[in-house]
Coordinates of C-alpha atoms and ligand atoms in Angstrom, one line a residue:
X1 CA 27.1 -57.8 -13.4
X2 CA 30.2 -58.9 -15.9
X3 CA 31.2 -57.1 -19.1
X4 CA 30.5 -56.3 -21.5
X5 CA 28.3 -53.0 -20.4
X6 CA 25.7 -51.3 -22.1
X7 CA 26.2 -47.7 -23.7
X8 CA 23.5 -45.9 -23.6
X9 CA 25.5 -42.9 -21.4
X10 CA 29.2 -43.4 -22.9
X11 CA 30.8 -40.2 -22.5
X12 CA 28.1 -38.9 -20.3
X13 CA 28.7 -37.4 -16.6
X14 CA 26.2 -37.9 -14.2
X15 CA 25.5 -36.4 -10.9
X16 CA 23.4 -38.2 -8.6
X17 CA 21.8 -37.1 -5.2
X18 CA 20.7 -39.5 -3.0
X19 CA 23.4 -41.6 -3.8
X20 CA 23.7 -43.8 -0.5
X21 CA 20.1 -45.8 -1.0
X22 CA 17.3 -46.7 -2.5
X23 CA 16.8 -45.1 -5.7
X24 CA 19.8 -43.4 -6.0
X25 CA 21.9 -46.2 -4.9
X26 CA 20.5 -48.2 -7.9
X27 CA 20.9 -45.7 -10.5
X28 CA 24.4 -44.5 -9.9
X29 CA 25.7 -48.2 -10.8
X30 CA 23.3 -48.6 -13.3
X31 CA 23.9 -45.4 -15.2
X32 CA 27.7 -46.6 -14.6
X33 CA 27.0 -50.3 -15.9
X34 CA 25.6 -48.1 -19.4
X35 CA 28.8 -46.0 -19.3
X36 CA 28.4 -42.8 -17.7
X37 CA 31.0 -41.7 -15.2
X38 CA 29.1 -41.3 -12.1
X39 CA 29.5 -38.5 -8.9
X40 CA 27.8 -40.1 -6.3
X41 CA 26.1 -37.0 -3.6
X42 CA 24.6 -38.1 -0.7
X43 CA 24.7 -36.4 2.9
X44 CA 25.4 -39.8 4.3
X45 CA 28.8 -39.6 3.8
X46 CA 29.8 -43.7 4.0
X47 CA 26.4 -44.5 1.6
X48 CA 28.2 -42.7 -0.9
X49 CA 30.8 -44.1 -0.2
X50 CA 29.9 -47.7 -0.5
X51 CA 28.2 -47.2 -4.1
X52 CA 31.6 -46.0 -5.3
X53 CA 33.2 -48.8 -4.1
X54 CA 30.2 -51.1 -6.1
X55 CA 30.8 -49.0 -9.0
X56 CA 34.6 -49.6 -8.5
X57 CA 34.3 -53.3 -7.7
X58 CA 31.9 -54.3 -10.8
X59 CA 33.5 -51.9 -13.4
X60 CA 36.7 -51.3 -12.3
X61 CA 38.6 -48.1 -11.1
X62 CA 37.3 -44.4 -12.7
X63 CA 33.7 -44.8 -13.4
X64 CA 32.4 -42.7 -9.9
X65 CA 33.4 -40.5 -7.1
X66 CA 31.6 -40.0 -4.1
X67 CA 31.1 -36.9 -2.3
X68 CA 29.0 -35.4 1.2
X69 CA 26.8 -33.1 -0.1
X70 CA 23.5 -31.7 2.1
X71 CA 21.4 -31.0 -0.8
X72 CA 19.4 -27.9 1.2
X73 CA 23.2 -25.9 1.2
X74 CA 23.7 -24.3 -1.6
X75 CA 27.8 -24.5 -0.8
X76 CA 27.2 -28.2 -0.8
X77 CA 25.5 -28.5 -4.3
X78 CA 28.0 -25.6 -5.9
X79 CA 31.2 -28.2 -5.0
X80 CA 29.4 -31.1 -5.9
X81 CA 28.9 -30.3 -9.4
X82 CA 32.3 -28.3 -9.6
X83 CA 33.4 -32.6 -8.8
X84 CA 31.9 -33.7 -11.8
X85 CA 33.6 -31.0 -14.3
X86 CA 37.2 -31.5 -11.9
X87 CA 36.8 -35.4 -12.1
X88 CA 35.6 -36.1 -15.1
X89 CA 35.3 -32.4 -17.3
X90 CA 32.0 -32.2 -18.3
X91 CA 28.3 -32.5 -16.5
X92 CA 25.9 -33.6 -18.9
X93 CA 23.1 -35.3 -16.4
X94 CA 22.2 -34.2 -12.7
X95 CA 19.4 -36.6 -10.8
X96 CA 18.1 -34.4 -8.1
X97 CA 16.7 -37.4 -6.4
X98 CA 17.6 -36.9 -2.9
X99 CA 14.1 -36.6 -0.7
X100 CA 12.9 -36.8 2.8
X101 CA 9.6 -38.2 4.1
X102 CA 9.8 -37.4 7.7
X103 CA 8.0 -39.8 10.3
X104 CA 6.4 -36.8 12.4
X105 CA 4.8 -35.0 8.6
X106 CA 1.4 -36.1 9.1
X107 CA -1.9 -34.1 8.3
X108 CA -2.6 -30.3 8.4
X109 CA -3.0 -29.8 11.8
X110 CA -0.4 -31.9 13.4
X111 CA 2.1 -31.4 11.3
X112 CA 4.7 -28.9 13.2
X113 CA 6.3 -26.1 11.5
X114 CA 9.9 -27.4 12.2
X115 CA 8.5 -30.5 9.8
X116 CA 7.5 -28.0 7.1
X117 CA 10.6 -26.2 6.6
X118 CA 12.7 -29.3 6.7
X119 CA 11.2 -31.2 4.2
X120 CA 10.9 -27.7 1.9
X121 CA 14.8 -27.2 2.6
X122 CA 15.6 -30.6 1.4
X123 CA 12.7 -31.6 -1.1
X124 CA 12.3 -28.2 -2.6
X125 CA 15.5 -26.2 -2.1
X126 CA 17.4 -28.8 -2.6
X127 CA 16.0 -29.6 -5.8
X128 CA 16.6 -25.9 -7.4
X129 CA 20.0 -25.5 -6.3
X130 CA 20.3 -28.6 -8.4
X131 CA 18.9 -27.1 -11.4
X132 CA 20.6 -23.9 -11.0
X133 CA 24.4 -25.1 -11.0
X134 CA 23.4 -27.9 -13.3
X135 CA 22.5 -25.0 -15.9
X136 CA 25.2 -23.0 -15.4
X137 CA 27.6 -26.1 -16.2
X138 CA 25.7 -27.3 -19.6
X139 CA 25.2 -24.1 -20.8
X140 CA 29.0 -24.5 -21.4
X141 CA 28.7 -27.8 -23.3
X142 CA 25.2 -27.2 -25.1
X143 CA 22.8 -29.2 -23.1
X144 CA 22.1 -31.8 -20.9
X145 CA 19.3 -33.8 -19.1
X146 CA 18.0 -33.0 -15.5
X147 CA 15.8 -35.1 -14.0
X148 CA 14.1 -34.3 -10.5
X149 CA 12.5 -37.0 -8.1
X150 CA 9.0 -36.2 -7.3
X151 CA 6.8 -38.6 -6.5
X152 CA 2.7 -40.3 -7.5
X153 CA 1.1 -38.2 -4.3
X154 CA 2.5 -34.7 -6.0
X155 CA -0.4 -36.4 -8.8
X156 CA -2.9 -37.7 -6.7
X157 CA -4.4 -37.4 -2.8
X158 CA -3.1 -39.8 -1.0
X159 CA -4.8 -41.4 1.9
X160 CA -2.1 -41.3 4.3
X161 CA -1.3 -37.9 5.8
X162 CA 1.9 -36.3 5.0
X163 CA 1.5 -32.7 3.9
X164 CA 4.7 -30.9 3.9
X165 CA 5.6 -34.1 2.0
X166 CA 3.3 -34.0 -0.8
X167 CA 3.1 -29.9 -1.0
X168 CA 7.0 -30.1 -1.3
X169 CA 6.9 -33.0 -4.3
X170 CA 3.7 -30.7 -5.7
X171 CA 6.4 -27.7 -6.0
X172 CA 9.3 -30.1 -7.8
X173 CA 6.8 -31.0 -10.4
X174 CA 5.7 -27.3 -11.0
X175 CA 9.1 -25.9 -11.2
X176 CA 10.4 -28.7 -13.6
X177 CA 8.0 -27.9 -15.8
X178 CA 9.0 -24.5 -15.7
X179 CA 12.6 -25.1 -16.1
X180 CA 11.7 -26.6 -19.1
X181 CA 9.9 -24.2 -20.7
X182 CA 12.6 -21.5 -19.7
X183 CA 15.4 -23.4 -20.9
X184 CA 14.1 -26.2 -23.7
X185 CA 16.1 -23.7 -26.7
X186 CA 19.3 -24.2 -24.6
X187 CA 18.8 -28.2 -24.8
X188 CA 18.7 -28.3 -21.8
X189 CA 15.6 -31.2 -21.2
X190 CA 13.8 -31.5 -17.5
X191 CA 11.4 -34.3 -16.4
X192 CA 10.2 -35.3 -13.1
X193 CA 10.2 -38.7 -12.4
X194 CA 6.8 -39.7 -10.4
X195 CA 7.3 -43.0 -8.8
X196 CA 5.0 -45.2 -6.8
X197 CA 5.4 -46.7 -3.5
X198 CA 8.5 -48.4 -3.3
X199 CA 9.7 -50.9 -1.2
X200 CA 12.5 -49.0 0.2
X201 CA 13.5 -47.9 3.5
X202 CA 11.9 -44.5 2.8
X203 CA 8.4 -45.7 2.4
X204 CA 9.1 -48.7 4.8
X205 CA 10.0 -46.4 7.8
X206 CA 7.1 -44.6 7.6
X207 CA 4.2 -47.3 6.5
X208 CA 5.1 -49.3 9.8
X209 CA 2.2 -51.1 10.2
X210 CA 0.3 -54.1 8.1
X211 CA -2.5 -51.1 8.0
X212 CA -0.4 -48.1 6.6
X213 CA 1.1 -51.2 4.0
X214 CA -2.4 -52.2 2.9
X215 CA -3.9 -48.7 2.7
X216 CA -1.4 -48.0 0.2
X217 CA -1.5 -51.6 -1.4
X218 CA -5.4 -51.7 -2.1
X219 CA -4.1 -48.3 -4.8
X220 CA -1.9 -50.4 -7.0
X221 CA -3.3 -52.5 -10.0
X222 CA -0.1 -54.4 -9.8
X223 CA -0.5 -55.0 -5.7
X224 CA 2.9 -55.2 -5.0
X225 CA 5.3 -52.1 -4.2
X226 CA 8.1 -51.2 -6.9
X227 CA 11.7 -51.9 -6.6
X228 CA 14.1 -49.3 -6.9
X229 CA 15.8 -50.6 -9.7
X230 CA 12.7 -50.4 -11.7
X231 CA 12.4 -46.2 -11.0
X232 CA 16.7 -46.3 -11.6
X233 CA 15.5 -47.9 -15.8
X234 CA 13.4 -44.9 -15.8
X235 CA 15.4 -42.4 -14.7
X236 CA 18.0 -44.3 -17.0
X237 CA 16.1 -43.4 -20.5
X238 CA 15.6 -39.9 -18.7
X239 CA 19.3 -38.9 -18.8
X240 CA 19.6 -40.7 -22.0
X241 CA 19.4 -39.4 -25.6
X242 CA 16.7 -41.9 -26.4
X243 CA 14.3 -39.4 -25.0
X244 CA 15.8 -36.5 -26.5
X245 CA 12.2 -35.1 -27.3
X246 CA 10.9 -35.3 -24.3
X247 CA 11.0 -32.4 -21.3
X248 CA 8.3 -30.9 -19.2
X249 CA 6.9 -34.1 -18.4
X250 CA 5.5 -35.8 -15.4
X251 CA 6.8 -39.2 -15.8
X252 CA 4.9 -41.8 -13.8
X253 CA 6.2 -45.5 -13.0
X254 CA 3.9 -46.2 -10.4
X255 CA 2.5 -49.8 -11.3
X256 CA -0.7 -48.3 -12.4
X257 CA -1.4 -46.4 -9.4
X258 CA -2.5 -42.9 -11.6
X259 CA -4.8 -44.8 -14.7
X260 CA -6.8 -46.6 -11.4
X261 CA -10.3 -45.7 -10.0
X262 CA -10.0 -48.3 -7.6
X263 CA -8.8 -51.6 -7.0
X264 CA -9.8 -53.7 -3.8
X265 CA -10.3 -57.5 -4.9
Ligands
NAD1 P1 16.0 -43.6 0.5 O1 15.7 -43.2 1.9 O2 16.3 -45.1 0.3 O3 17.2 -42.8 -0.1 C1 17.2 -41.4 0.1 C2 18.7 -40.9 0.2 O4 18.7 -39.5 0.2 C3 19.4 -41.4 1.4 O5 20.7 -42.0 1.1 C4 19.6 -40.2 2.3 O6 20.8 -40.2 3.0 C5 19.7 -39.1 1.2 N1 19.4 -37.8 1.7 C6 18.5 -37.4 2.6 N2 18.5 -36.1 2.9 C7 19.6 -35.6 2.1 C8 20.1 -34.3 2.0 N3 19.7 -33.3 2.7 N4 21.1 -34.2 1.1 C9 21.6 -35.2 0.4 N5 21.1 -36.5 0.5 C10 20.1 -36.7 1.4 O7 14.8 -43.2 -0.3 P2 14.3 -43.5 -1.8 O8 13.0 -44.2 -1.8 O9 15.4 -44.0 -2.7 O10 13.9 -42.0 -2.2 C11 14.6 -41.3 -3.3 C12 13.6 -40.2 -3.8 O11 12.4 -40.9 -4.3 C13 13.1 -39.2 -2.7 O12 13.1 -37.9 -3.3 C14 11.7 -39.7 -2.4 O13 10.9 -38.6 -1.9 C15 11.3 -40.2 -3.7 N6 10.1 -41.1 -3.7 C16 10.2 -42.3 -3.0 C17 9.1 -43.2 -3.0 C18 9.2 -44.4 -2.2 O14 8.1 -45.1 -2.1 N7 10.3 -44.8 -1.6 C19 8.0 -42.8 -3.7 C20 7.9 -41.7 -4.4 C21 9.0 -40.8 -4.4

């Protein structure tokens, strides 16, 4: 990428979770490459680290930070958005997209309790001690936009077993919604962003067969997997202003997945 950069988030401070991979990885240095000054979160420490340096080495020195934060510790998320107002004095967008699918969630009776709680601590907890700092920061400023990773199975039942999975992305979209009825007067906007499968190393890990791949696949009208960039676009008019009248919603980039009955050739 060379200059000149977009602007759709000068003057805007985002917070990203997730920040080492996939989705997260894509938006920090594209919500950078549009202007925004970026804190990158991620609880693998060197991920972070290495978008930072992206960030650095395509737009130059002061556009993102990086910082270890474990999403499910409420210490963590407190410092990580105190980084955004000490770096770069204001937060004015937090992307709670950090997630886990773990390999051993699988259906309800194999699925050990261990497995639950994990994936709630991260998925769900996570996700409200996100919204709960991020609030207390733009309430200072007069607003901002949260946006909250859930995913396509928290919208429909998906064929391949993973329930504390899709019970924990069931609970982000219900308490977005919510948040943004509680706080829409305070301008402060929250959408969850539903995307499809993905050809990240999320999904990947845990579809590890032709099989798992193709019982997903035969679900897409498109018949490919998205890219992570494509969810990053999304989340990118998210955090914008150019959806200033949208909160509350369940936002879907799933390459059809939701609209179809079914699709086999
Ligand atoms: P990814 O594995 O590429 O990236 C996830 C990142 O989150 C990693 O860098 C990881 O270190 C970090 N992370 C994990 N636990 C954390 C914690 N406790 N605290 C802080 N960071 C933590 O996955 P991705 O596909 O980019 O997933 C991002 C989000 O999108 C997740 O919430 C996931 O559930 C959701 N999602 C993914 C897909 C898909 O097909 N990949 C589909 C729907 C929804």
């Amino acid at each position: 990428m060379s200059p000149p950069y977009g602007s759709r988030l000068a003057n805007k401070v985002a917070v990203i979770t997730g920040a080492g991979s996939g989705i997260g990885l894509e938006s920090s240095v594209l919500f950078a490459s549009e202007g925004a000054q970026v804190v990158c979160a991620d609880i693998n420490e060197k991920g972070a680290a290495a978008t930072v340096e992206k960030i650095t080495s395509l737009f130059g020195p002061g556009r993102a930070v990086s910082i270890r934060a474990d999403v499910s510790k409420e210490e963590d998320v407190k410092k990580m958005i105190q980084l955004a107002v000490s770096e770069f004095g204001k937060l004015s967008i937090v992307f709670n997209n950090a997630g886990i699918m773990h390999p051993a969630d699988d259906n309800a009776l194999t699925t050990s309790e261990d497995i639950w709680d994990l994936t709630m601590k991260i998925n769900v907890k996570g996700v409200w001690w996100g919204c709960k700092y991020a609030i207390e920061e733009m309430r200072k400023t007069g607003g901002g936009s949260i946006i909250n990773t859930a995913s396509f199975v928290a919208l429909r039942g998906a064929a391949t077993p993973q329930l504390a999975y899709t019970a924990s992305k069931g609970a982000v979209l219900a308490m977005t919604r919510e948040l943004a009825v509680v706080h829409a007067k305070e301008n402060i906007r929250f959408n969850s962003l539903c995307p499809g499968p993905l050809r990240t190393p999320l999904l990947m890990e845990f579809l590890n067969t032709d099989d798992k791949k193709n019982r997903r696949l035969v679900h897409v009208p498109m018949g490919r997997f998205g890219e992570a960039i494509e969810q990053a676009k999304a989340a990118l008019f998210l955090a914008s202003d150019e959806s200033s009248y949208m909160t509350g919603t369940d936002f879907a980039v799933d390459g059809g997945l939701c609209a179809a009955y079914v699709t086999p050739e």
